[in-house]
XYZ file of C-alpha atoms in Angstrom:
412
model
C 30.597 -21.256 -26.151
C 28.105 -22.653 -28.639
C 24.462 -21.740 -28.895
C 22.308 -23.114 -26.116
C 19.338 -25.286 -26.884
C 15.977 -24.629 -25.284
C 16.539 -26.998 -22.366
C 19.901 -25.414 -21.549
C 18.382 -21.926 -21.700
C 15.618 -23.065 -19.387
C 18.140 -24.396 -16.885
C 20.048 -21.090 -16.870
C 17.121 -18.672 -16.838
C 14.883 -20.583 -14.410
C 17.805 -20.830 -11.988
C 18.516 -17.113 -12.393
C 14.905 -16.300 -11.501
C 14.967 -18.110 -8.142
C 15.961 -14.922 -6.336
C 12.589 -13.361 -7.156
C 10.317 -14.104 -4.194
C 7.275 -12.120 -5.275
C 5.211 -14.772 -6.979
C 2.043 -15.496 -4.973
C -1.006 -15.491 -7.214
C -3.654 -14.560 -4.654
C -5.808 -11.525 -5.256
C -6.420 -11.917 -8.950
C -9.827 -12.260 -10.603
C -11.328 -15.693 -11.223
C -10.875 -16.819 -14.804
C -11.876 -20.164 -16.324
C -11.513 -21.871 -19.689
C -15.062 -22.959 -20.441
C -16.481 -24.228 -23.703
C -18.017 -20.836 -24.352
C -14.802 -18.926 -23.657
C -12.599 -21.371 -25.587
C -9.478 -20.459 -23.688
C -6.674 -22.455 -22.189
C -5.929 -22.548 -18.497
C -7.660 -21.211 -15.436
C -6.814 -19.347 -12.277
C -7.872 -19.712 -8.704
C -7.410 -17.452 -5.734
C -4.942 -19.781 -4.049
C -1.185 -19.782 -4.340
C 0.577 -21.866 -6.957
C 3.431 -23.968 -5.627
C 5.306 -26.075 -8.087
C 8.974 -25.233 -7.702
C 11.287 -24.725 -4.750
C 14.454 -22.806 -4.067
C 17.535 -24.771 -2.991
C 16.885 -23.768 0.634
C 13.403 -25.280 0.539
C 11.320 -22.149 0.076
C 8.391 -22.349 -2.300
C 8.995 -19.948 -5.152
C 6.140 -21.253 -7.313
C 4.919 -20.622 -10.863
C 6.985 -21.096 -13.968
C 9.536 -18.474 -12.985
C 11.744 -17.305 -15.774
C 13.955 -14.506 -16.834
C 13.610 -13.509 -20.456
C 17.364 -13.044 -20.294
C 20.071 -12.749 -17.661
C 22.079 -10.367 -19.815
C 21.951 -6.903 -18.227
C 23.428 -3.506 -18.941
C 23.332 -2.570 -15.237
C 26.010 -3.525 -12.718
C 24.117 -3.661 -9.405
C 26.543 -5.084 -6.854
C 24.013 -7.378 -5.159
C 22.763 -8.970 -8.388
C 24.178 -12.247 -9.694
C 23.233 -11.164 -13.225
C 25.026 -7.819 -13.112
C 27.079 -6.741 -16.141
C 30.430 -7.697 -14.586
C 29.253 -11.075 -13.239
C 30.924 -14.141 -14.666
C 27.794 -16.274 -14.989
C 26.590 -18.256 -17.962
C 24.320 -16.079 -20.095
C 21.230 -17.030 -22.028
C 18.286 -15.366 -23.682
C 14.835 -16.559 -24.706
C 12.878 -15.123 -27.573
C 9.319 -14.132 -26.615
C 8.032 -16.991 -28.775
C 10.155 -19.502 -26.862
C 8.726 -18.311 -23.536
C 5.212 -18.642 -24.932
C 5.856 -22.182 -26.164
C 7.435 -23.273 -22.880
C 4.596 -21.799 -20.837
C 1.929 -23.549 -22.891
C 3.862 -26.817 -22.871
C 4.284 -26.753 -19.098
C 0.663 -25.820 -18.598
C -0.693 -28.582 -20.809
C 1.372 -31.097 -18.857
C -0.219 -29.833 -15.627
C 3.106 -28.652 -14.248
C 2.182 -25.003 -13.768
C -0.801 -22.725 -13.527
C 0.818 -19.509 -14.605
C 3.895 -17.540 -15.537
C 6.151 -15.187 -13.609
C 8.390 -13.312 -16.034
C 11.224 -10.932 -15.268
C 14.298 -9.914 -17.207
C 17.678 -8.290 -17.150
C 17.840 -5.013 -19.036
C 19.001 -5.412 -22.624
C 19.565 -2.586 -25.140
C 17.203 -0.211 -23.297
C 14.373 -0.283 -20.752
C 11.801 0.261 -23.525
C 13.158 -2.563 -25.688
C 13.168 -4.969 -22.724
C 9.659 -3.990 -21.699
C 8.415 -4.458 -25.265
C 9.760 -8.022 -25.244
C 8.082 -8.799 -21.918
C 4.753 -7.369 -23.071
C 4.981 -9.353 -26.301
C 5.069 -12.604 -24.326
C 1.917 -11.742 -22.367
C 0.124 -10.357 -25.407
C 0.821 -13.492 -27.447
C -0.319 -15.775 -24.637
C -3.556 -13.855 -24.124
C -4.526 -12.899 -27.692
C -3.088 -15.674 -29.853
C -3.440 -18.638 -27.509
C -6.254 -17.307 -25.283
C -4.232 -18.284 -22.208
C -6.345 -17.705 -19.119
C -3.800 -18.661 -16.468
C -2.021 -16.309 -14.103
C 0.598 -13.905 -15.452
C 2.868 -11.794 -13.262
C 5.187 -9.397 -15.077
C 8.106 -7.531 -13.574
C 8.114 -4.067 -15.103
C 11.029 -1.784 -15.845
C 10.724 1.538 -13.947
C 12.368 3.586 -16.724
C 10.198 2.126 -19.489
C 7.623 4.244 -21.323
C 4.416 4.452 -19.206
C 2.456 3.405 -22.309
C 4.289 0.070 -22.265
C 3.472 -0.441 -18.587
C -0.122 0.469 -19.393
C -0.140 -2.207 -22.096
C 1.429 -4.764 -19.752
C -1.391 -4.222 -17.266
C -3.981 -5.174 -19.874
C -2.518 -8.688 -20.136
C -1.023 -9.359 -16.702
C -2.771 -10.244 -13.461
C -0.134 -8.528 -11.393
C 2.614 -6.017 -12.121
C 5.544 -5.397 -9.849
C 8.345 -2.877 -9.639
C 11.255 -3.674 -7.356
C 12.453 -1.051 -4.896
C 15.593 -3.215 -4.683
C 16.784 -2.263 -1.152
C 15.010 -0.727 1.867
C 17.009 2.527 1.998
C 17.639 5.012 -0.804
C 21.180 5.550 0.457
C 21.834 1.827 -0.072
C 20.540 2.044 -3.636
C 22.970 4.880 -4.376
C 25.796 2.842 -2.884
C 25.029 -0.569 -4.385
C 23.172 0.234 -7.607
C 24.202 3.768 -8.659
C 22.807 3.314 -12.171
C 19.301 2.961 -10.760
C 17.294 5.892 -9.528
C 15.028 5.760 -6.491
C 12.996 8.678 -7.865
C 12.251 6.818 -11.110
C 11.205 3.718 -9.198
C 8.865 5.720 -6.960
C 7.388 7.647 -9.919
C 6.702 4.386 -11.751
C 4.995 2.937 -8.677
C 2.954 6.106 -8.255
C 1.899 6.065 -11.910
C 0.856 2.445 -11.603
C -1.194 3.214 -8.512
C -3.070 5.986 -10.372
C -3.755 3.696 -13.330
C -5.042 0.953 -11.019
C -7.409 3.423 -9.358
C -8.632 4.625 -12.764
C -9.271 1.015 -13.801
C -11.268 0.414 -10.620
C -13.425 3.477 -11.371
C -13.922 2.358 -14.971
C -15.030 -1.083 -13.774
C -17.427 0.560 -11.359
C -19.026 2.541 -14.185
C -19.097 -0.336 -16.677
C -18.587 -4.030 -16.135
C -17.367 -4.237 -19.729
C -14.372 -2.004 -19.033
C -11.105 -3.890 -19.638
C -9.326 -5.298 -16.607
C -6.010 -3.764 -15.658
C -3.690 -5.852 -13.469
C -6.592 -7.073 -11.269
C -4.186 -8.500 -8.667
C -2.622 -5.052 -8.234
C 1.034 -4.194 -7.850
C 3.694 -5.560 -5.522
C 7.360 -5.013 -4.861
C 10.370 -6.814 -3.453
C 13.360 -5.730 -1.413
C 16.614 -7.442 -0.551
C 17.225 -7.998 3.159
C 20.675 -7.857 4.706
C 22.740 -6.394 1.854
C 23.730 -3.119 3.526
C 23.419 -3.378 7.295
C 19.871 -2.072 7.466
C 17.882 -2.933 10.590
C 14.502 -4.613 10.678
C 13.081 -1.274 11.839
C 14.403 0.328 8.633
C 12.730 -2.378 6.581
C 9.408 -2.168 8.401
C 9.339 1.642 8.041
C 10.051 1.322 4.324
C 7.328 -1.293 3.857
C 4.702 0.725 5.714
C 5.580 3.771 3.615
C 5.176 1.724 0.420
C 1.834 0.282 1.525
C 0.423 3.697 2.385
C 1.876 5.612 -0.571
C 1.267 3.147 -3.397
C -1.483 0.844 -2.096
C 0.632 -2.230 -2.739
C -0.848 -5.689 -2.447
C 2.337 -7.152 -1.048
C 5.900 -6.315 -0.126
C 8.145 -9.360 -0.501
C 11.430 -9.859 1.295
C 14.353 -11.734 -0.159
C 17.333 -12.545 2.057
C 20.587 -11.411 0.481
C 22.600 -14.257 -1.055
C 26.384 -13.766 -1.233
C 27.712 -13.945 -4.775
C 31.139 -15.424 -5.577
C 33.603 -12.664 -6.406
C 31.268 -9.915 -5.277
C 32.195 -6.445 -3.993
C 33.687 -5.937 -0.549
C 30.836 -3.511 0.081
C 28.574 -6.528 0.503
C 28.487 -8.811 3.569
C 30.312 -12.124 3.240
C 27.580 -14.026 5.080
C 23.925 -14.231 4.193
C 21.441 -13.198 6.902
C 19.610 -16.017 8.718
C 16.581 -17.164 6.781
C 14.565 -16.787 9.991
C 15.062 -13.025 9.694
C 13.146 -13.041 6.422
C 10.408 -15.113 8.111
C 10.115 -12.693 11.047
C 9.752 -9.779 8.628
C 6.895 -11.558 6.886
C 5.257 -12.105 10.301
C 5.658 -8.405 11.137
C 4.227 -7.519 7.726
C 1.238 -9.781 8.490
C 0.653 -8.054 11.831
C 0.505 -4.682 10.096
C -1.858 -5.779 7.351
C -4.239 -8.128 9.186
C -3.866 -7.673 12.964
C -4.267 -3.902 13.302
C -0.736 -3.453 14.619
C 0.634 0.030 13.964
C 4.200 0.634 12.897
C 4.969 1.805 16.453
C 3.628 -1.488 17.837
C 5.899 -3.483 15.540
C 8.917 -1.312 16.288
C 8.213 -1.809 19.995
C 8.684 -5.554 19.465
C 12.287 -5.039 18.329
C 15.527 -4.826 20.305
C 18.047 -2.355 18.889
C 15.959 -2.285 15.727
C 16.015 -6.057 15.176
C 13.202 -8.571 15.538
C 13.820 -11.505 17.868
C 14.781 -14.593 15.864
C 13.634 -16.975 18.630
C 10.049 -15.803 19.010
C 7.548 -14.227 16.644
C 6.992 -10.437 16.788
C 3.483 -10.751 18.241
C 4.760 -12.741 21.221
C 7.720 -10.376 21.580
C 5.313 -7.416 21.740
C 3.093 -9.173 24.292
C 6.040 -9.964 26.568
C 6.996 -6.284 26.568
C 3.428 -5.178 27.325
C 2.383 -7.630 30.027
C 0.325 -4.929 31.734
C -2.238 -5.300 28.930
C -2.821 -8.969 29.778
C -4.598 -11.202 30.652
C -7.291 -10.516 28.092
C -10.742 -11.922 28.850
C -11.713 -13.982 25.792
C -15.382 -13.787 26.792
C -15.576 -9.988 26.917
C -12.686 -8.361 25.048
C -13.247 -6.551 21.721
C -11.841 -7.987 18.513
C -8.831 -5.636 18.428
C -7.714 -6.897 21.846
C -8.248 -10.557 20.957
C -5.993 -10.081 17.921
C -3.169 -9.128 20.314
C -3.169 -12.512 22.073
C -0.156 -14.650 21.080
C -1.282 -17.965 19.672
C -4.587 -16.681 18.287
C -4.960 -16.053 14.564
C -7.592 -14.061 12.710
C -9.721 -17.153 12.030
C -9.593 -18.240 15.679
C -10.598 -14.760 16.826
C -13.540 -14.706 14.415
C -14.695 -18.087 15.750
C -14.431 -16.870 19.345
C -16.592 -13.869 18.517
C -19.247 -16.112 16.980
C -19.213 -18.781 19.687
C -19.413 -16.453 22.661
C -22.811 -15.185 21.519
C -24.156 -18.488 22.754
C -22.055 -19.226 25.823
C -18.849 -18.664 27.751
C -15.518 -20.104 26.615
C -13.235 -22.078 28.899
C -9.509 -22.658 28.369
C -9.933 -26.016 26.660
C -12.456 -24.510 24.249
C -10.083 -21.706 23.259
C -7.245 -24.214 22.963
C -9.286 -26.322 20.547
C -9.887 -23.260 18.353
C -6.229 -22.244 18.398
C -4.758 -25.735 18.197
C -2.741 -25.348 21.406
C -2.906 -23.676 24.811
C 0.818 -23.662 25.540
C 1.420 -19.992 24.729
C -1.982 -18.370 24.812
C -2.815 -19.712 28.294
C -0.250 -17.235 29.714
C -2.112 -14.276 28.220
C -5.853 -15.003 28.482
C -8.577 -15.152 31.041
C -11.367 -17.682 30.407
C -14.404 -18.897 32.375
C -12.275 -21.443 34.274
C -8.800 -19.944 33.939
C -6.679 -17.016 35.025
C -2.880 -17.076 34.611
C -2.415 -15.331 37.962
C 1.218 -14.609 38.736
C 2.522 -16.337 35.617
C 2.517 -13.033 33.714
C 4.784 -11.470 36.338
C 7.295 -14.287 36.322
C 10.836 -13.208 35.353
C 11.201 -16.641 33.739
C 8.227 -16.301 31.375
C 10.256 -15.158 28.365
C 12.724 -18.011 28.732
C 9.862 -20.494 29.143
C 8.288 -19.416 25.852
C 11.494 -19.409 23.831
C 12.593 -22.631 22.129
C 15.240 -24.599 24.059
C 18.859 -23.864 23.080
C 20.304 -26.122 20.413
C 23.812 -27.397 19.952
C 25.398 -25.706 16.932
C 26.447 -28.013 14.165
C 30.184 -28.646 14.091
C 30.105 -29.493 10.396
């Protein structure tokens, strides 16, 4: 095969990066290109959505691999050493040029860069850092940069990466260590955890330095995140939730991303032949949201599962409520915030509005419905000035009434 031109490399390496889901840009510091700063680009706190996976999911940013060559042979990875895929490799300068070109044409607002491992972890990490360093120092690029780091790389290289990137991430790969041993024996769970722990310490040091001096250099201001593959080794949703909660508490992660396993042609018989339903990934994100923003404990989320799996038909908050009907109805005019957050159909913003409005008067059902956008679900679980669900909560048909109607399976 002849040498690939830049467009052909872009087609190969952008496609290879679509399996990385961890690309939201929220949480970084505001950065603008003003006349005084003479930079290029800017960043906002909102997500950046410019590209989509074949299944319709937003995967955003200019997402690239530096190369899809890799010395590892992880069974679940399409870019593994033994995979028969087309290979390509960018130079750091090519990635810089593409990023600037895309940005100036208003196609992107930042870069998400990962890579297969070539030569050694340190060599690969040096190449990744060189891209970010050139963008920041040579071209004064002020857009968002998310770098995937290599767990076995020298900590000094990861330290350097954090000076240029908004966010750093280290993949835990799969939810269970036993699965990592089985599917990616060349990778080491201990190394991954040590790298995440070292990054957490450095982030805390940077926060202290910023507190002492506003001139202290920023270090990965959007923090660290990770990603795990869902459905590659028979793990349950309970396994995944436990792993995520452990990662949040141990390493103070900003986000844990979930990526549904995609079957690879010619892959090992150790892997499932079918991909998990995409709804499973969605339910895990909802459970993750409950833990981080709705004061649900891990036991609450596990209580919403059946045989360790979240219900695909209804969201985990509704599933929990249906199993704990004795805690409802909740009086929207008197209940504390933590109880209001348990009501299916009410989000954090709606709850905050309820708390503000009820200082001045009592809420009726239509008023709560206007705040939530609908009364269909929440009316079964709340008490308002003109409403009480009565015996509805005790109905044996309530669960069926709140589930979506059955659909005919496609025959094609």
